[in-house]
mmCIF file with all atom_site columns, N, CA and C in Angstrom:
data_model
loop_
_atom_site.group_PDB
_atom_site.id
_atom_site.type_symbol
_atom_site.label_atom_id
_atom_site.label_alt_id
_atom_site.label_comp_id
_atom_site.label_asym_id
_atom_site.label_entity_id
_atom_site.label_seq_id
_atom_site.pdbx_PDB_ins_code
_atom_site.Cartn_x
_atom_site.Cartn_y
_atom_site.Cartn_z
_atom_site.occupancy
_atom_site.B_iso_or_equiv
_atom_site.pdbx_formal_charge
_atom_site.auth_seq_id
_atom_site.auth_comp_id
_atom_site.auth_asym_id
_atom_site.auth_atom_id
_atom_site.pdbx_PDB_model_num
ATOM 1   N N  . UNK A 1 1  ? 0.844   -1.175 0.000   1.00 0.00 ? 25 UNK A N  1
ATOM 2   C CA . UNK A 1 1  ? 0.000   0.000  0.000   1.00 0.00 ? 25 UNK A CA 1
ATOM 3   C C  . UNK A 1 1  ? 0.894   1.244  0.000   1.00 0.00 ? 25 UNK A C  1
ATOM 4   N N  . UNK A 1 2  ? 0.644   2.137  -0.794  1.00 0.00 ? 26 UNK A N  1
ATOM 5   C CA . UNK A 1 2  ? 1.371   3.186  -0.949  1.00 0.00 ? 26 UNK A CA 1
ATOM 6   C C  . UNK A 1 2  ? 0.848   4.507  0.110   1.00 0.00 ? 26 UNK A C  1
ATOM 7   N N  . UNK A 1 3  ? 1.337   5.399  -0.276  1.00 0.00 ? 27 UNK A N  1
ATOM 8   C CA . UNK A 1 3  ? 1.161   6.876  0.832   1.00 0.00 ? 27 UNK A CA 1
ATOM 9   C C  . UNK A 1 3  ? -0.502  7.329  0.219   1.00 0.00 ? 27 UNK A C  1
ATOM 10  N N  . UNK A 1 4  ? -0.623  7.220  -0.330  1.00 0.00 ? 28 UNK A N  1
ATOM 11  C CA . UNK A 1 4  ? -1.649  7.817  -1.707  1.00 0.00 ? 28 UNK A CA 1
ATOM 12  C C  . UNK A 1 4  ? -2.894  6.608  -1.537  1.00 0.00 ? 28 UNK A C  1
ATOM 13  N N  . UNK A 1 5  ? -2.972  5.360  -0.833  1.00 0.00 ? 29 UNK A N  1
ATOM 14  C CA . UNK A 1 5  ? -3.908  4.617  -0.190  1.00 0.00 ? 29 UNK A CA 1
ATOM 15  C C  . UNK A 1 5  ? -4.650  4.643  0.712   1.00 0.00 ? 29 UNK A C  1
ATOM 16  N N  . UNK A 1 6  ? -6.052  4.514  1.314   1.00 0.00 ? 30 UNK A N  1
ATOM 17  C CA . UNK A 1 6  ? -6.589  4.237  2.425   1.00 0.00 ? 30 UNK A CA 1
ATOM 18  C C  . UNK A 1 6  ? -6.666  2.921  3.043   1.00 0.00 ? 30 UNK A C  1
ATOM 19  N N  . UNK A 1 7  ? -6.117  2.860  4.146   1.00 0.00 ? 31 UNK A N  1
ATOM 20  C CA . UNK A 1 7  ? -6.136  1.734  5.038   1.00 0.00 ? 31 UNK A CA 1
ATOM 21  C C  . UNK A 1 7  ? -7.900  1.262  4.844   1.00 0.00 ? 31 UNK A C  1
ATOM 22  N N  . UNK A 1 8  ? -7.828  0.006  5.464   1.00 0.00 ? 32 UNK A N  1
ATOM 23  C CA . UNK A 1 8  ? -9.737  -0.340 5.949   1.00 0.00 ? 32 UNK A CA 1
ATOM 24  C C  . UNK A 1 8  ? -9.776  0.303  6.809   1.00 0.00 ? 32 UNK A C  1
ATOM 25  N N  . UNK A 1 9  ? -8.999  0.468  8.128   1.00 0.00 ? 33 UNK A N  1
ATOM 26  C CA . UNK A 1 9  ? -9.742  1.473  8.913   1.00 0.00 ? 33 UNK A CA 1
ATOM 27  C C  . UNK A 1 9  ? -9.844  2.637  9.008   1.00 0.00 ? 33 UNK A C  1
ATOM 28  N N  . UNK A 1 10 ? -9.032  3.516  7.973   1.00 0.00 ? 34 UNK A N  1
ATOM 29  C CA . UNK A 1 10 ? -9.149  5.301  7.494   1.00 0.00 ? 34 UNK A CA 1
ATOM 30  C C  . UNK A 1 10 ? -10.511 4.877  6.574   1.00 0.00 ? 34 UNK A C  1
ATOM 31  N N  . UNK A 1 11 ? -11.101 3.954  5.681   1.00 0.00 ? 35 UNK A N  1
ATOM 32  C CA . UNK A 1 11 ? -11.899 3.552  5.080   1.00 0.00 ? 35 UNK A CA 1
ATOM 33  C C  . UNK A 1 11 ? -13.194 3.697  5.724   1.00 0.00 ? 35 UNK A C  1
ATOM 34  N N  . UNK A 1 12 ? -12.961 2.983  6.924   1.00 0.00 ? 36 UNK A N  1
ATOM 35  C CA . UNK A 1 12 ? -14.227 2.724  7.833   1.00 0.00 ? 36 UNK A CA 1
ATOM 36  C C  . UNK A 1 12 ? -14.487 4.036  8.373   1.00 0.00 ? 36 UNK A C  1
ATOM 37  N N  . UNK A 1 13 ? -13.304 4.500  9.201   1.00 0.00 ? 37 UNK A N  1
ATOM 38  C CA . UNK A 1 13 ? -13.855 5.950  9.823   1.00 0.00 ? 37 UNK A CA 1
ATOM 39  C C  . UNK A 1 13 ? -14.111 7.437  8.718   1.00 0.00 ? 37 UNK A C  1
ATOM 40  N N  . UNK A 1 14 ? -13.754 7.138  7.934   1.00 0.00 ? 38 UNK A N  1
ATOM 41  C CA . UNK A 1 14 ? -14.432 8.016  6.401   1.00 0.00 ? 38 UNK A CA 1
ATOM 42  C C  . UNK A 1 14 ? -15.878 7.884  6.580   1.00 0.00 ? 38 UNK A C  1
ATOM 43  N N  . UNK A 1 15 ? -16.020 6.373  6.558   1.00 0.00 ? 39 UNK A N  1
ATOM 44  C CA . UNK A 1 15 ? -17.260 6.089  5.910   1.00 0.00 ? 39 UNK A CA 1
ATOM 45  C C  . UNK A 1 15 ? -18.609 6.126  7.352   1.00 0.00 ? 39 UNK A C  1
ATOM 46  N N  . UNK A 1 16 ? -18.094 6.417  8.212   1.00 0.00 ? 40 UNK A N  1
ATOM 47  C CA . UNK A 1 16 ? -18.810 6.921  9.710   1.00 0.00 ? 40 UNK A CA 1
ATOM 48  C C  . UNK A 1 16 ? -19.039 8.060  9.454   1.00 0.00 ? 40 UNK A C  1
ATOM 49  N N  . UNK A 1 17 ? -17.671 9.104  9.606   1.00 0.00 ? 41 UNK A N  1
ATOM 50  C CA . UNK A 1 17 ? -18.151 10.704 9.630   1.00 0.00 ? 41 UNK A CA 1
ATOM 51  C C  . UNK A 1 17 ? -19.333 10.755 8.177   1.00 0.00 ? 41 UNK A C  1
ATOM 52  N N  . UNK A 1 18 ? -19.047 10.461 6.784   1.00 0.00 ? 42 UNK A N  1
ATOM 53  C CA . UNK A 1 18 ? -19.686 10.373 6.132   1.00 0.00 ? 42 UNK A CA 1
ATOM 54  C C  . UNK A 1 18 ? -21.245 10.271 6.586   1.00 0.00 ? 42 UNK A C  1
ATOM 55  N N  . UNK A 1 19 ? -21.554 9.260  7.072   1.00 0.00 ? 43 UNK A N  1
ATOM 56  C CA . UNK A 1 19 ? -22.956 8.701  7.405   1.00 0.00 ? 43 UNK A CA 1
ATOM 57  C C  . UNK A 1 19 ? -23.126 9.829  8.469   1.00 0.00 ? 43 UNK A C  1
ATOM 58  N N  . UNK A 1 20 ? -22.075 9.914  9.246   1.00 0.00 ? 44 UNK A N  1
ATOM 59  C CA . UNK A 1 20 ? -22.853 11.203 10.329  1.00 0.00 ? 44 UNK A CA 1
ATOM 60  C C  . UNK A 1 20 ? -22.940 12.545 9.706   1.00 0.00 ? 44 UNK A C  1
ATOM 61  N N  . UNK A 1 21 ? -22.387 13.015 8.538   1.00 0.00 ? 45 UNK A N  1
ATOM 62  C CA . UNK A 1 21 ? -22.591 14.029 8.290   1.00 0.00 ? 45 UNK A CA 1
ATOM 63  C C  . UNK A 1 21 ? -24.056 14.607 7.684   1.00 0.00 ? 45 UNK A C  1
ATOM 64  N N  . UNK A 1 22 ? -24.410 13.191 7.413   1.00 0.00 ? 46 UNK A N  1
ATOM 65  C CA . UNK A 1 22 ? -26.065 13.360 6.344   1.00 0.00 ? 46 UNK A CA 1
ATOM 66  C C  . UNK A 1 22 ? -26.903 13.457 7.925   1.00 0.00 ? 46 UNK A C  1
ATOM 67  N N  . UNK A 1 23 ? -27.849 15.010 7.881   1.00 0.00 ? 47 UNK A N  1
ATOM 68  C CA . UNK A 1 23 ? -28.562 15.038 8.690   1.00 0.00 ? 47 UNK A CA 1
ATOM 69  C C  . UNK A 1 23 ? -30.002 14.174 8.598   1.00 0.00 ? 47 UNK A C  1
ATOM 70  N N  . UNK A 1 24 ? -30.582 13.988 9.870   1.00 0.00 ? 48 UNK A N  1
ATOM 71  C CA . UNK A 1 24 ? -31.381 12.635 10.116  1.00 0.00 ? 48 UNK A CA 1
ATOM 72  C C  . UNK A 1 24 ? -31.575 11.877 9.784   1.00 0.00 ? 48 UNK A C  1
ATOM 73  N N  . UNK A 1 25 ? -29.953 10.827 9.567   1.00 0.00 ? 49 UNK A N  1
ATOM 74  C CA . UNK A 1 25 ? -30.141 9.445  8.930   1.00 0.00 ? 49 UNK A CA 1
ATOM 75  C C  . UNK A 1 25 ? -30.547 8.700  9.994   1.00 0.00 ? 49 UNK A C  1
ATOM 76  N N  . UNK A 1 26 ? -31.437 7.846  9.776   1.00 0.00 ? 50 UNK A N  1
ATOM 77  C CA . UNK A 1 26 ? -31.823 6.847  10.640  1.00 0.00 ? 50 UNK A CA 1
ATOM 78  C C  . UNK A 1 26 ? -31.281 5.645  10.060  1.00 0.00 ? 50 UNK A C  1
ATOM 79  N N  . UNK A 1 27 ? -31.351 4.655  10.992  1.00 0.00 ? 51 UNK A N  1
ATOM 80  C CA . UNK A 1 27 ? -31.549 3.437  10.056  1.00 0.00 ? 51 UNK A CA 1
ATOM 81  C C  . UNK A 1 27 ? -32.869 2.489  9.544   1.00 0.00 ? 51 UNK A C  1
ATOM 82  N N  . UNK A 1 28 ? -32.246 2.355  8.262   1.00 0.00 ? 52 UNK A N  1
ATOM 83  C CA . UNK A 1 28 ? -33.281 2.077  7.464   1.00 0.00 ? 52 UNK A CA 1
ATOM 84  C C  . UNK A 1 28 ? -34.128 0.768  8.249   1.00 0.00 ? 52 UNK A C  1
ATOM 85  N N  . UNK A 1 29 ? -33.549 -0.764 8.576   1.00 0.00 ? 53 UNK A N  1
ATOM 86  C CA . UNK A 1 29 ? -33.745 -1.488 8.515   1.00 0.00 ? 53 UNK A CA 1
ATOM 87  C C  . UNK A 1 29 ? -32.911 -2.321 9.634   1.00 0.00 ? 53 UNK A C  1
ATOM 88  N N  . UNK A 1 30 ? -32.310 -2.024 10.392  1.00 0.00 ? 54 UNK A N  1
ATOM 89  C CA . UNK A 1 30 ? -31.760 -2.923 11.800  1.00 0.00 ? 54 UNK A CA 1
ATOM 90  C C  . UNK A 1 30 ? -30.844 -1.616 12.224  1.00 0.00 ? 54 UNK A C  1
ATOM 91  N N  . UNK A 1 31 ? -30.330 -1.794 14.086  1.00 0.00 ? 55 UNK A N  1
ATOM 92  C CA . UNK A 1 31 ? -29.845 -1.657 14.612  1.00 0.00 ? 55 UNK A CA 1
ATOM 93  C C  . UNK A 1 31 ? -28.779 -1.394 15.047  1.00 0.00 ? 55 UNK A C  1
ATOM 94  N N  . UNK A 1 32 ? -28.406 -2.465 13.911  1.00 0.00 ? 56 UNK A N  1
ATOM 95  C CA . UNK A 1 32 ? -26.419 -2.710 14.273  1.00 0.00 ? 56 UNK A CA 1
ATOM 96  C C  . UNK A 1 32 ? -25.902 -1.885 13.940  1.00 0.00 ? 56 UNK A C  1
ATOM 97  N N  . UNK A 1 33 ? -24.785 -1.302 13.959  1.00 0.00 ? 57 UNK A N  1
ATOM 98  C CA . UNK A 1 33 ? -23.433 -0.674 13.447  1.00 0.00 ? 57 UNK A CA 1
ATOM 99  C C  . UNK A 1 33 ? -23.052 -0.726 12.044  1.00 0.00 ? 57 UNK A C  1
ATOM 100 N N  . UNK A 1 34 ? -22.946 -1.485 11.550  1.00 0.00 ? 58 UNK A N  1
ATOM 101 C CA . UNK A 1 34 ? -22.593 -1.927 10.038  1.00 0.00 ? 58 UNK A CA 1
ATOM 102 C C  . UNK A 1 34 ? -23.558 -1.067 9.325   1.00 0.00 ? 58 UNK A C  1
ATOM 103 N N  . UNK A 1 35 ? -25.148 -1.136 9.503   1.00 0.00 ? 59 UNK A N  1
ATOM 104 C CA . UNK A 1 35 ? -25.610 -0.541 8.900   1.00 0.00 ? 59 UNK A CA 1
ATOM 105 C C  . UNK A 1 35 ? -25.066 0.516  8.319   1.00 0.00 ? 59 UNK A C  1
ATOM 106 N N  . UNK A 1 36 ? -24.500 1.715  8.713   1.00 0.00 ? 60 UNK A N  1
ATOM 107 C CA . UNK A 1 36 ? -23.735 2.650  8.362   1.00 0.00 ? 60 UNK A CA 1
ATOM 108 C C  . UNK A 1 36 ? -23.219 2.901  7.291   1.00 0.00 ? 60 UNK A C  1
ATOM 109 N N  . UNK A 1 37 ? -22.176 1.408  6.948   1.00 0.00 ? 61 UNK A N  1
ATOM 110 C CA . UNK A 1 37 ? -21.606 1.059  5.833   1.00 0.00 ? 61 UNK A CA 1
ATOM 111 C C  . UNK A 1 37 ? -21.939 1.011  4.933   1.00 0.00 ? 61 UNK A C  1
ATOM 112 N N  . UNK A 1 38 ? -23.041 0.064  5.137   1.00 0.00 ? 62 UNK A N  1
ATOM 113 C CA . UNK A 1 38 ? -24.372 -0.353 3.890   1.00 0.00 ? 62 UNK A CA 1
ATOM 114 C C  . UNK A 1 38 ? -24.701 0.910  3.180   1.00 0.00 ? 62 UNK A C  1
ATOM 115 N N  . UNK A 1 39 ? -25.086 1.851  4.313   1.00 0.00 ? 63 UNK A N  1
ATOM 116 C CA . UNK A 1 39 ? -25.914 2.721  3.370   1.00 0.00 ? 63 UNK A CA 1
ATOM 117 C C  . UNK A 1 39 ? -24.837 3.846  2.943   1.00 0.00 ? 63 UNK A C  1
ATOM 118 N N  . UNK A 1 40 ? -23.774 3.872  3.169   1.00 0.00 ? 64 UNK A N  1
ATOM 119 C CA . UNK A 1 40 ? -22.840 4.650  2.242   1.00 0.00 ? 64 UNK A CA 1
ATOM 120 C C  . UNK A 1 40 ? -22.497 4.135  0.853   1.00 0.00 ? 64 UNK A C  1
ATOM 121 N N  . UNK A 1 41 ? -22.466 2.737  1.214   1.00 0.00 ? 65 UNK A N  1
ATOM 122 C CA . UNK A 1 41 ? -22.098 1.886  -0.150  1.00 0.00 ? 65 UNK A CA 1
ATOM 123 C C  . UNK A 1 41 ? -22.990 2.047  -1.144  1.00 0.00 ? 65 UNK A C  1
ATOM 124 N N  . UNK A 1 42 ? -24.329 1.757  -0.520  1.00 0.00 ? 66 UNK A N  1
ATOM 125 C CA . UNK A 1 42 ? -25.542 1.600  -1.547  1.00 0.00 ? 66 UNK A CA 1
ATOM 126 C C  . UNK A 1 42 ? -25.404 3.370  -2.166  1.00 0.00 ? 66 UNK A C  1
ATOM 127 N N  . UNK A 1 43 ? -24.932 4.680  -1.060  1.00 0.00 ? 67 UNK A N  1
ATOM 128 C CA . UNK A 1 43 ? -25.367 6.078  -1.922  1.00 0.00 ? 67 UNK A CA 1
ATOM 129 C C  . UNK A 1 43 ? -24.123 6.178  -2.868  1.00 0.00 ? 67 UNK A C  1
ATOM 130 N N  . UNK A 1 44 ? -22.983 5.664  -2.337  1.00 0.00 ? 68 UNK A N  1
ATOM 131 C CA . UNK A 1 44 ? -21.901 5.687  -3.300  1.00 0.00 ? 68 UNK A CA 1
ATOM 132 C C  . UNK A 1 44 ? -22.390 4.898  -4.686  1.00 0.00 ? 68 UNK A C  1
ATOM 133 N N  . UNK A 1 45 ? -22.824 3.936  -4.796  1.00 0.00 ? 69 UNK A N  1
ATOM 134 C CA . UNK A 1 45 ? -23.332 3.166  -5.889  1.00 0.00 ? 69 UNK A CA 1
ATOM 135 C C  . UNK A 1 45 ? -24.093 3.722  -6.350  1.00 0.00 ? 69 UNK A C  1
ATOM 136 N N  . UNK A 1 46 ? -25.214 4.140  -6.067  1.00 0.00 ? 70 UNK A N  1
ATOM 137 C CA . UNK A 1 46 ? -25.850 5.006  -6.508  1.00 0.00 ? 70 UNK A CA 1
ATOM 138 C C  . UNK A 1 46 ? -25.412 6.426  -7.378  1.00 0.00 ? 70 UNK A C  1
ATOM 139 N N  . UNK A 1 47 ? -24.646 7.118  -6.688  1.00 0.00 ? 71 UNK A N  1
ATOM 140 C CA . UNK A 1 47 ? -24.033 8.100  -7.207  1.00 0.00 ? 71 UNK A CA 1
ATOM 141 C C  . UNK A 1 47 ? -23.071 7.565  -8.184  1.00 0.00 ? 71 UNK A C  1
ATOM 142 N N  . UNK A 1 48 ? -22.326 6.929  -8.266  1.00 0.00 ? 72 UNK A N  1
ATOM 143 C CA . UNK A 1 48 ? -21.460 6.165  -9.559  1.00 0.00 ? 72 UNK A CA 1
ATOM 144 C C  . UNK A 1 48 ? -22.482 5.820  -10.842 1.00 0.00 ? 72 UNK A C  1
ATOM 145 N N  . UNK A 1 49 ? -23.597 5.454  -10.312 1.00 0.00 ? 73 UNK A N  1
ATOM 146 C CA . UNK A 1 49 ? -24.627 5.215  -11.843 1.00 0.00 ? 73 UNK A CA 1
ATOM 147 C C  . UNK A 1 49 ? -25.284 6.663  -12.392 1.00 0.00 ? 73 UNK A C  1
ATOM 148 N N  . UNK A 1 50 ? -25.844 7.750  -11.089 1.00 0.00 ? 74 UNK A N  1
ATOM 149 C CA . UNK A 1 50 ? -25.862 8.748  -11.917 1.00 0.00 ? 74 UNK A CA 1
ATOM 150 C C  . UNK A 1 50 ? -24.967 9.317  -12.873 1.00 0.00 ? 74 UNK A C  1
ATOM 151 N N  . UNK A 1 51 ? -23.596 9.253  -12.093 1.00 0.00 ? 75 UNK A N  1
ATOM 152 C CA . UNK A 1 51 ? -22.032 9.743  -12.841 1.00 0.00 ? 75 UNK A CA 1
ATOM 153 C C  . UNK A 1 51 ? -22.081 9.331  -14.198 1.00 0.00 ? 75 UNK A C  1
ATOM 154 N N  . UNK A 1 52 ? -22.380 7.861  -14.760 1.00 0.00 ? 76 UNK A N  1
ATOM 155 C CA . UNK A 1 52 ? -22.106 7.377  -15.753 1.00 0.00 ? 76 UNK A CA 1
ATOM 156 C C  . UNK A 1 52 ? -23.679 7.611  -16.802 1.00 0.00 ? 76 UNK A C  1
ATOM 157 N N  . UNK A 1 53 ? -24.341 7.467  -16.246 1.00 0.00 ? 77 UNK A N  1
ATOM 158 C CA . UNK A 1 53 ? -25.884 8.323  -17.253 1.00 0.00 ? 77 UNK A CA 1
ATOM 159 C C  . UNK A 1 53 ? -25.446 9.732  -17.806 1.00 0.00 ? 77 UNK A C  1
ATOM 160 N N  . UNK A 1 54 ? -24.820 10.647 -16.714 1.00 0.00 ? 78 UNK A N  1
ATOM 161 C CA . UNK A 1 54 ? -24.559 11.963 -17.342 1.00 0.00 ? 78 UNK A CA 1
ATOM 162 C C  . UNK A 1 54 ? -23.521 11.790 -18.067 1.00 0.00 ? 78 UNK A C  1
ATOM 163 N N  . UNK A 1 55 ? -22.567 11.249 -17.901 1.00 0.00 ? 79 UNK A N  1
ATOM 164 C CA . UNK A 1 55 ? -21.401 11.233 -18.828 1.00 0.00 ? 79 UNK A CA 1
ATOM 165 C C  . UNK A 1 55 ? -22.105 10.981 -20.317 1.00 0.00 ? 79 UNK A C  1
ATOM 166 N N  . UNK A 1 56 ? -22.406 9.742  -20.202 1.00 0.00 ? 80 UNK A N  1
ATOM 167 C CA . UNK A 1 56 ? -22.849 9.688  -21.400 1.00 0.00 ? 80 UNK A CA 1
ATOM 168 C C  . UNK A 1 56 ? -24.282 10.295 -21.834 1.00 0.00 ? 80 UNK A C  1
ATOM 169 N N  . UNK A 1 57 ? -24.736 11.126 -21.403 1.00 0.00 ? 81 UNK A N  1
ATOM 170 C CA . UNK A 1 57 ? -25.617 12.091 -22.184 1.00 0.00 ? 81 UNK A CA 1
ATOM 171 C C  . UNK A 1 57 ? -24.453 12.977 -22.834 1.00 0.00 ? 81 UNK A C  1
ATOM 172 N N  . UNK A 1 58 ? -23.888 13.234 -21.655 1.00 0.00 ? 82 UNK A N  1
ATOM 173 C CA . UNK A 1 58 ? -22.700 14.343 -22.157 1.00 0.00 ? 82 UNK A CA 1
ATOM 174 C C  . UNK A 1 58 ? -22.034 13.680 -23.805 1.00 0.00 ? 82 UNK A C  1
ATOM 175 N N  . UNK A 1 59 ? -21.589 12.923 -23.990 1.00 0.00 ? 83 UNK A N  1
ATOM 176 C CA . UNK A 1 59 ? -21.002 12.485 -24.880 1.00 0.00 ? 83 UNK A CA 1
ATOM 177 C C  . UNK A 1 59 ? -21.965 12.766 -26.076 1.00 0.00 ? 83 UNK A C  1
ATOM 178 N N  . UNK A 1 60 ? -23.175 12.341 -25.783 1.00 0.00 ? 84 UNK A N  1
ATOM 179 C CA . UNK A 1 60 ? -24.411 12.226 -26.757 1.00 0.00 ? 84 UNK A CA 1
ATOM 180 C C  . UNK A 1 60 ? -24.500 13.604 -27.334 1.00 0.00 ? 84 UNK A C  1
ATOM 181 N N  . UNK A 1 61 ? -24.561 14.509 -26.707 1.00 0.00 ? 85 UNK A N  1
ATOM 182 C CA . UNK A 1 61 ? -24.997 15.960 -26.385 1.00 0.00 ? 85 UNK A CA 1
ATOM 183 C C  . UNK A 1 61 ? -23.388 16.650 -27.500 1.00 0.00 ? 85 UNK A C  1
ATOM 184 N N  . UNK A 1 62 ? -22.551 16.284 -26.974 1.00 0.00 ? 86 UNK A N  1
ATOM 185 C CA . UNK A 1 62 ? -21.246 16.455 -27.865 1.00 0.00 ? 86 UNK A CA 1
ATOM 186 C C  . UNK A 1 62 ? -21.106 15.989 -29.213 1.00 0.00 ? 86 UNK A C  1
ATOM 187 N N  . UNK A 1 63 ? -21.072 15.011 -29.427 1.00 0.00 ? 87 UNK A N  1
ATOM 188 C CA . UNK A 1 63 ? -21.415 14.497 -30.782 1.00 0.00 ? 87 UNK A CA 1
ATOM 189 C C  . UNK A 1 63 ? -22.674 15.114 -31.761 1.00 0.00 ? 87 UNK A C  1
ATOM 190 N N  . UNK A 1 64 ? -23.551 15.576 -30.606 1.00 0.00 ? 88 UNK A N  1
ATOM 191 C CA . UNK A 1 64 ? -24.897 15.993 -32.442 1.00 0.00 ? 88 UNK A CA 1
ATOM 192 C C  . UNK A 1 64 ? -24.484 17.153 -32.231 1.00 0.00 ? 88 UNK A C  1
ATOM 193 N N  . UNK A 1 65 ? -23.734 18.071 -31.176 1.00 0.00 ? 89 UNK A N  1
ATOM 194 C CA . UNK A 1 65 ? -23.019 19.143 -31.743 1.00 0.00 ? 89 UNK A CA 1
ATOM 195 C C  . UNK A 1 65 ? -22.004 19.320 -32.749 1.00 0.00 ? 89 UNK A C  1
ATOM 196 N N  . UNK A 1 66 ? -21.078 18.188 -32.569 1.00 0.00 ? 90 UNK A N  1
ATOM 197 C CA . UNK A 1 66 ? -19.970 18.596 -33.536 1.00 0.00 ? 90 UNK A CA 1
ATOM 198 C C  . UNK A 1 66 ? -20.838 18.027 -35.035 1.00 0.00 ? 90 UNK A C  1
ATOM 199 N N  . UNK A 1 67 ? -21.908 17.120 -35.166 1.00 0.00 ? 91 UNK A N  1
ATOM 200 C CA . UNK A 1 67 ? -22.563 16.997 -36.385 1.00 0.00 ? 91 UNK A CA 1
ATOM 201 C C  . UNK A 1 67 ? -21.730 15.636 -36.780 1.00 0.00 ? 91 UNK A C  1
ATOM 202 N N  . UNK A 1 68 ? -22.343 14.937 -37.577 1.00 0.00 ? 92 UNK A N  1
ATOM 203 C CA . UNK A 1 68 ? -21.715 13.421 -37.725 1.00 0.00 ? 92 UNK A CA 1
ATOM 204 C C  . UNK A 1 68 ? -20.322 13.702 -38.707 1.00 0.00 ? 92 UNK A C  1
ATOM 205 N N  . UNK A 1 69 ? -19.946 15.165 -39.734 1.00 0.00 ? 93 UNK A N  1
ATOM 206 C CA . UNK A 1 69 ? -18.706 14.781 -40.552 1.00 0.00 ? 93 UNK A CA 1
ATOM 207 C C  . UNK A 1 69 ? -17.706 14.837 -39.252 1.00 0.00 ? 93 UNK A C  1
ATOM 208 N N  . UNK A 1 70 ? -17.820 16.230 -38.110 1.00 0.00 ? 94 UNK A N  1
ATOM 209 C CA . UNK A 1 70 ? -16.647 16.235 -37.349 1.00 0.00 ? 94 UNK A CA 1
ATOM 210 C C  . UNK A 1 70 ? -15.979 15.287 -36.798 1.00 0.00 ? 94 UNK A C  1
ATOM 211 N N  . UNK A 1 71 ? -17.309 14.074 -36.249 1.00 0.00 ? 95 UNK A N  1
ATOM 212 C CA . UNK A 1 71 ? -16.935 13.461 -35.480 1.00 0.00 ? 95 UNK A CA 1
ATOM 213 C C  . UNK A 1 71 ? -15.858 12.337 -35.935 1.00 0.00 ? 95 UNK A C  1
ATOM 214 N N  . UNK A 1 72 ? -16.007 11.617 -37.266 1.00 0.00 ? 96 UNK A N  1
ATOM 215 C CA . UNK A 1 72 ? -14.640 11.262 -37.873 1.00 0.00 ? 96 UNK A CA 1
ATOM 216 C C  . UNK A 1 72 ? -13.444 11.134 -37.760 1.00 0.00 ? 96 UNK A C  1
#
């Protein structure tokens, strides 16, 4: 692991303040601790699929601008 890596546990405590920073998260569905995780993972995932819908509108959106000879 290099300097430029996160450990699992700089990982984990990221992913705490994270969850505590979103005001009135509850938990969705149990009790435990972990939960936490879950639901960072699931908004991170989430947010990675919006990322990639806009990109590629973006691309879409670029191309009928430059018109089909530019794109060549």
């Amino acid at each position: 692991m290099n300097e430029k890596e996160l450990s699992l546990a700089q990982l984990e405590e990221l992913a705490a303040r994270m969850a505590a920073a979103i005001p009135d998260l509850d938990c969705p569905e149990c009790c435990e601790c972990t939960w936490v995780y879950h639901y960072v993972e699931r908004s991170a995932t989430l947010y990675q699929e919006e990322l990639e819908w806009a990109l590629l509108v973006h691309a879409f959106r670029q191309h009928r601008q430059r018109g089909p000879q530019q794109a060549q």
